[in-house]
Coordinates of N, CA and C in Angstrom, one line a residue:
X1 N 116.3 69.0 -18.8 CA 117.8 69.3 -18.3 C 118.9 68.8 -19.1
X2 N 119.5 70.3 -19.5 CA 121.2 69.8 -19.9 C 122.2 69.4 -19.0
X3 N 122.8 68.3 -19.5 CA 123.9 68.0 -18.3 C 125.0 69.4 -18.1
X4 N 125.6 69.4 -17.3 CA 126.1 69.9 -16.3 C 127.7 69.8 -16.7
X5 N 127.8 68.6 -17.7 CA 129.5 68.4 -17.4 C 129.9 69.3 -19.3
X6 N 130.9 69.9 -18.9 CA 131.4 70.8 -19.9 C 132.0 70.2 -21.4
X7 N 131.9 69.3 -21.3 CA 132.0 68.0 -22.5 C 131.0 67.7 -23.2
X8 N 129.5 67.9 -22.5 CA 128.9 67.9 -23.6 C 128.5 68.4 -25.5
X9 N 128.0 67.3 -25.4 CA 128.2 67.5 -27.2 C 127.3 68.7 -27.3
X10 N 127.8 69.9 -28.1 CA 126.7 70.7 -28.5 C 126.5 71.0 -29.9
X11 N 125.9 71.8 -30.7 CA 125.7 72.4 -32.0 C 125.0 73.5 -32.2
X12 N 125.9 74.7 -32.7 CA 125.7 75.9 -33.2 C 124.7 76.2 -34.0
X13 N 123.7 76.7 -33.7 CA 122.4 76.5 -34.7 C 121.9 78.2 -34.6
X14 N 121.4 78.9 -36.4 CA 120.9 79.6 -36.3 C 119.2 80.1 -36.4
X15 N 118.8 80.5 -35.8 CA 117.2 80.0 -36.0 C 116.7 81.9 -36.3
X16 N 115.9 81.5 -37.2 CA 115.0 82.6 -38.1 C 113.7 82.1 -38.0
X17 N 113.1 83.2 -36.6 CA 112.0 83.0 -36.1 C 111.1 84.1 -36.8
X18 N 109.6 83.8 -37.1 CA 108.4 84.6 -37.2 C 108.5 86.0 -36.2
X19 N 108.5 86.9 -36.4 CA 107.8 88.3 -34.7 C 106.5 87.1 -33.8
X20 N 105.7 86.8 -34.9 CA 104.3 86.7 -33.4 C 105.2 85.0 -33.1
X21 N 106.3 84.2 -33.7 CA 106.4 83.1 -32.6 C 107.6 82.9 -32.0
X22 N 108.2 84.3 -32.3 CA 109.3 84.1 -31.5 C 109.3 83.8 -29.9
X23 N 108.4 84.3 -29.7 CA 107.9 84.6 -27.8 C 108.2 83.2 -27.2
X24 N 107.0 83.0 -28.1 CA 106.4 81.1 -27.6 C 108.0 80.1 -27.7
X25 N 108.6 80.5 -28.9 CA 109.5 79.6 -29.6 C 111.1 80.0 -28.0
X26 N 111.4 81.1 -28.0 CA 112.2 81.9 -27.0 C 112.2 81.2 -25.6
X27 N 110.5 81.3 -25.5 CA 110.4 81.0 -23.9 C 110.3 79.1 -23.8
X28 N 110.0 78.7 -24.5 CA 109.7 77.4 -24.9 C 111.5 76.6 -24.8
X29 N 112.3 77.1 -25.6 CA 113.9 76.7 -25.3 C 114.3 77.2 -24.0
X30 N 113.9 78.2 -23.8 CA 114.1 79.0 -22.4 C 114.2 78.1 -21.0
X31 N 112.8 77.3 -21.3 CA 112.3 76.5 -20.0 C 112.9 75.3 -20.7
X32 N 113.3 74.7 -21.8 CA 114.2 73.6 -21.9 C 115.9 73.6 -21.1
X33 N 116.0 75.0 -20.9 CA 117.3 75.1 -20.2 C 118.2 74.4 -21.2
X34 N 118.5 74.1 -22.4 CA 119.2 73.5 -23.2 C 119.7 74.3 -24.4
X35 N 119.7 75.9 -24.2 CA 120.5 76.5 -25.3 C 121.1 77.6 -24.4
X36 N 121.8 78.0 -25.1 CA 122.3 79.2 -24.8 C 122.5 80.2 -26.3
X37 N 121.9 81.5 -25.8 CA 121.7 82.2 -26.8 C 123.1 83.4 -27.2
X38 N 123.6 83.5 -27.9 CA 124.8 84.3 -28.6 C 124.2 85.8 -29.8
X39 N 124.7 86.5 -28.7 CA 124.6 88.5 -29.7 C 125.0 88.2 -30.7
X40 N 124.0 88.4 -31.7 CA 125.2 88.2 -33.1 C 125.1 90.1 -33.6
X41 N 124.9 90.7 -32.6 CA 124.6 91.9 -33.1 C 125.2 93.0 -31.8
X42 N 126.4 92.6 -31.6 CA 127.2 93.2 -30.3 C 127.4 94.6 -30.4
X43 N 127.5 95.3 -31.2 CA 127.6 96.7 -32.1 C 126.7 97.6 -31.6
X44 N 125.1 96.5 -31.8 CA 123.6 97.6 -31.6 C 123.3 98.2 -30.1
X45 N 123.4 99.3 -30.1 CA 123.3 99.3 -28.9 C 121.6 99.2 -28.2
X46 N 122.0 98.6 -27.1 CA 120.7 98.2 -26.0 C 119.6 99.0 -26.7
X47 N 119.4 100.4 -26.6 CA 118.0 100.9 -26.7 C 117.6 101.0 -28.3
X48 N 118.4 100.4 -29.1 CA 118.0 99.9 -30.6 C 117.5 99.0 -30.5
X49 N 117.6 98.1 -29.9 CA 117.0 96.7 -30.5 C 115.5 96.6 -30.3
X50 N 115.0 95.8 -30.9 CA 113.2 95.4 -31.1 C 112.7 95.3 -30.4
X51 N 113.0 94.2 -29.1 CA 112.2 94.1 -27.6 C 112.6 94.9 -26.6
X52 N 113.4 95.8 -26.6 CA 113.6 96.5 -25.8 C 112.8 97.4 -24.8
X53 N 111.5 97.5 -25.1 CA 110.5 98.1 -24.5 C 110.1 96.8 -23.0
X54 N 109.7 95.4 -24.1 CA 109.2 94.0 -23.1 C 110.4 94.0 -21.9
X55 N 112.0 94.3 -22.5 CA 112.5 93.9 -21.8 C 112.4 94.6 -20.0
X56 N 112.7 96.0 -20.5 CA 112.5 97.1 -19.4 C 111.4 96.6 -18.5
X57 N 110.3 96.9 -19.3 CA 109.2 96.4 -18.5 C 109.5 95.1 -17.5
X58 N 109.9 94.0 -18.0 CA 110.1 92.9 -17.9 C 111.6 93.6 -16.1
X59 N 112.6 93.8 -16.5 CA 113.3 94.4 -15.6 C 112.6 95.1 -14.1
X60 N 111.4 96.2 -14.7 CA 110.8 96.6 -13.8 C 109.4 95.6 -13.1
X61 N 109.3 95.0 -13.5 CA 108.3 93.5 -12.5 C 109.5 93.2 -12.1
X62 N 110.6 92.8 -12.1 CA 111.5 92.4 -11.6 C 112.0 92.5 -10.4
X63 N 112.2 94.4 -10.4 CA 112.6 95.5 -9.4 C 111.3 94.9 -8.5
X64 N 109.9 95.4 -8.8 CA 109.0 95.0 -7.6 C 108.9 93.9 -6.9
X65 N 109.2 92.5 -7.8 CA 109.3 91.4 -7.3 C 110.3 91.6 -6.2
X66 N 111.6 92.0 -6.3 CA 112.4 92.4 -5.1 C 111.9 92.9 -4.3
X67 N 111.6 93.9 -4.4 CA 111.0 94.9 -3.1 C 110.2 94.0 -2.3
X68 N 108.6 93.2 -3.0 CA 108.1 92.7 -2.5 C 108.6 91.5 -2.0
X69 N 109.8 91.0 -1.8 CA 110.0 89.5 -1.1 C 111.1 90.4 0.2
X70 N 111.8 91.4 -0.1 CA 112.6 92.1 1.0 C 111.7 92.4 1.7
X71 N 110.5 93.0 1.3 CA 109.7 93.2 2.6 C 108.9 92.1 3.5
X72 N 109.1 91.1 2.3 CA 108.0 89.8 3.2 C 109.0 89.4 4.3
X73 N 110.5 89.3 3.6 CA 111.7 88.4 4.3 C 111.5 89.7 5.6
X74 N 111.4 90.8 5.6 CA 111.9 91.8 6.7 C 110.5 91.6 7.6
X75 N 109.7 91.7 7.5 CA 108.4 91.3 8.6 C 108.6 89.3 9.0
X76 N 109.4 88.6 8.3 CA 109.7 87.6 8.3 C 108.6 86.7 8.4
X77 N 107.8 86.9 7.5 CA 106.7 86.0 7.0 C 107.3 84.5 5.9
X78 N 107.3 83.2 6.5 CA 108.0 82.3 5.9 C 107.0 82.1 4.4
X79 N 108.0 82.3 3.3 CA 107.7 82.1 1.8 C 108.1 81.0 1.6
X80 N 107.0 80.1 0.5 CA 106.8 78.7 0.1 C 108.2 78.4 -1.0
X81 N 108.9 77.8 -0.9 CA 110.1 77.9 -2.0 C 109.6 76.0 -2.7
X82 N 109.1 76.4 -3.5 CA 108.5 75.4 -4.5 C 109.7 74.4 -5.0
X83 N 111.2 75.2 -5.7 CA 112.0 74.8 -6.2 C 111.4 74.4 -7.9
X84 N 110.6 75.2 -8.0 CA 110.3 74.6 -9.6 C 109.9 76.3 -10.0
X85 N 110.2 76.1 -11.6 CA 110.3 77.5 -12.2 C 109.2 77.9 -12.7
X86 N 108.3 78.7 -12.3 CA 107.1 78.6 -13.3 C 107.5 79.3 -15.1
X87 N 106.2 78.4 -15.4 CA 106.7 79.1 -16.8 C 106.9 80.2 -17.3
X88 N 106.7 80.5 -18.3 CA 106.8 82.1 -18.8 C 105.5 82.1 -19.2
X89 N 104.7 83.2 -18.6 CA 103.3 83.7 -19.0 C 103.3 84.1 -20.8
X90 N 102.6 84.0 -20.8 CA 101.4 84.5 -22.3 C 102.0 86.0 -22.4
X91 N 102.3 86.7 -23.2 CA 102.1 88.0 -23.6 C 101.4 89.2 -22.9
X92 N 99.9 88.5 -23.5 CA 98.5 89.0 -22.6 C 98.8 88.9 -21.2
X93 N 99.8 87.6 -20.5 CA 99.2 87.4 -18.9 C 100.8 88.5 -18.8
X94 N 101.6 89.3 -18.9 CA 102.2 90.0 -18.3 C 101.9 91.2 -18.2
X95 N 101.0 91.9 -19.3 CA 99.8 92.5 -18.6 C 99.3 92.5 -17.5
X96 N 98.4 91.2 -17.1 CA 97.8 91.8 -15.9 C 98.7 91.3 -14.8
X97 N 100.1 90.7 -14.7 CA 101.5 90.5 -14.0 C 101.7 91.8 -13.5
X98 N 102.0 92.5 -14.7 CA 102.2 93.9 -14.2 C 101.6 94.8 -13.4
X99 N 100.1 94.7 -13.9 CA 99.1 95.6 -12.8 C 98.8 94.7 -11.9
X100 N 98.8 93.7 -11.3 CA 99.0 92.9 -10.1 C 100.6 93.5 -9.2
X101 N 101.1 93.1 -9.8 CA 103.1 93.7 -9.1 C 102.4 95.5 -9.2
X102 N 102.0 96.1 -9.8 CA 102.0 97.4 -9.2 C 100.9 98.0 -8.6
X103 N 100.0 97.0 -8.2 CA 98.9 97.3 -7.3 C 99.7 96.7 -5.8
X104 N 100.2 96.0 -5.9 CA 100.9 95.3 -4.8 C 101.6 96.0 -4.2
X105 N 102.9 96.4 -5.2 CA 103.8 97.5 -4.9 C 103.2 99.1 -4.0
X106 N 102.6 99.4 -4.9 CA 101.7 100.2 -4.1 C 100.7 100.3 -3.0
X107 N 100.3 99.4 -2.9 CA 99.7 99.2 -1.4 C 100.5 98.9 -0.4
X108 N 101.6 98.0 -0.5 CA 102.8 97.7 0.3 C 103.3 98.8 0.7
X109 N 104.0 100.1 -0.2 CA 104.2 101.2 0.2 C 103.6 102.4 1.2
X110 N 102.0 102.2 0.8 CA 101.0 102.5 1.5 C 101.1 102.2 3.1
X111 N 101.0 101.0 3.2 CA 101.0 99.9 4.1 C 102.2 100.8 5.4
X112 N 103.4 100.3 4.4 CA 104.5 101.4 5.3 C 104.8 102.7 5.5
X113 N 104.0 103.5 5.0 CA 103.8 104.9 5.4 C 103.2 104.8 6.3
X114 N 102.0 104.4 6.2 CA 100.8 104.5 7.6 C 101.7 103.9 8.6
X115 N 102.0 102.6 8.9 CA 103.0 102.3 9.9 C 103.8 102.9 10.5
X116 N 104.4 103.5 9.5 CA 105.5 105.0 10.5 C 104.8 105.8 10.6
X117 N 103.8 106.1 10.2 CA 103.3 107.7 11.1 C 102.3 107.2 12.1
X118 N 101.4 105.7 12.2 CA 101.5 105.5 13.3 C 102.5 104.9 14.8
X119 N 104.1 105.1 14.3 CA 105.1 104.9 14.9 C 104.9 106.0 15.8
X120 N 105.1 107.4 14.5 CA 105.6 108.5 14.9 C 104.5 109.6 15.7
X121 N 103.1 108.9 15.2 CA 102.2 109.4 16.6 C 102.0 108.7 17.7
X122 N 102.2 107.4 18.2 CA 102.4 106.8 19.1 C 103.4 107.1 19.6
X123 N 104.8 107.6 19.2 CA 106.0 108.0 19.8 C 105.6 109.2 21.0
X124 N 104.9 110.1 19.8 CA 104.7 111.8 20.2 C 103.4 111.6 21.0
X125 N 102.7 110.6 21.1 CA 101.6 111.2 22.3 C 102.2 110.1 23.9
X126 N 103.1 109.3 23.3 CA 103.4 108.7 24.7 C 104.6 109.8 25.3
X127 N 105.1 110.7 24.5 CA 105.9 111.6 24.8 C 105.2 112.4 26.1
X128 N 104.0 113.2 25.2 CA 103.1 114.1 25.7 C 102.4 113.2 27.1
X129 N 102.0 112.1 27.0 CA 101.9 111.5 28.1 C 102.7 111.4 29.9
X130 N 104.2 111.4 29.0 CA 104.7 111.2 30.6 C 105.5 113.0 30.4
X131 N 105.0 113.7 29.7 CA 105.4 115.2 30.1 C 104.0 115.4 31.3
X132 N 102.8 114.8 30.8 CA 101.8 115.4 31.3 C 101.9 114.7 32.9
X133 N 102.3 113.7 33.2 CA 102.5 112.9 34.6 C 103.5 113.6 35.3
X134 N 104.7 114.1 34.6 CA 105.6 114.8 35.2 C 105.3 116.4 35.9
X135 N 104.3 116.8 35.0 CA 103.8 118.2 35.3 C 102.9 118.0 36.5
X136 N 102.0 116.8 36.5 CA 100.7 116.4 37.1 C 101.9 116.1 38.8
X137 N 103.0 115.4 38.8 CA 104.0 115.3 39.9 C 104.2 116.8 40.7
X138 N 104.8 117.7 39.8 CA 105.3 118.9 39.5 C 104.3 119.6 40.7
X139 N 102.9 119.7 39.9 CA 101.9 120.3 40.9 C 101.6 120.1 42.0
X140 N 101.9 118.6 41.6 CA 101.0 118.0 43.2 C 101.8 118.6 44.8
X141 N 103.3 118.2 43.8 CA 104.4 118.9 45.1 C 104.1 120.1 45.2
X142 N 103.6 121.2 44.4 CA 103.9 122.8 44.6 C 102.7 123.2 45.2
X143 N 101.5 122.3 45.2 CA 100.4 122.8 45.9 C 100.6 122.7 47.5
X144 N 100.9 121.4 48.2 CA 101.6 121.3 49.4 C 102.0 122.3 50.1
X145 N 103.0 123.0 49.4 CA 104.0 123.6 49.9 C 103.6 124.4 49.8
X146 N 102.6 125.4 49.0 CA 102.0 126.5 49.1 C 101.1 126.9 50.3
X147 N 100.6 125.5 50.9 CA 99.6 125.6 51.9 C 100.4 126.0 53.3
X148 N 101.7 125.2 53.4 CA 102.2 125.5 54.5 C 102.6 126.7 55.0

């Protein structure tokens, strides 16, 4: 890991990588935490870049993870913090992760919808139970009065 001091000696380099090796090289450099990337094409629109689809997929997976984390914290479930960052997954593993996150998000949304429906049903049935009790008391009081 690099030093946190600003006076750390640095070197400006330009890397030329083959497309096939770019992911592995960039992920390894990122895990080392010793590099900072500069955009050499700041005038290029984000949607015109080469790996825009991969970035979008990663953003979508990050959104799903944030949703899962929010729901976990909302229910007070403790989360294990290892303090370590996992290694960057290989591109073929990304497909599996994406499918897993999609499945978890859909299942959790379905569970939340079912819980809401159960809560509404419970409240509705509780209300009906109270109505029946009140009407029973009303009729019980009305019957002796009619006998008099």
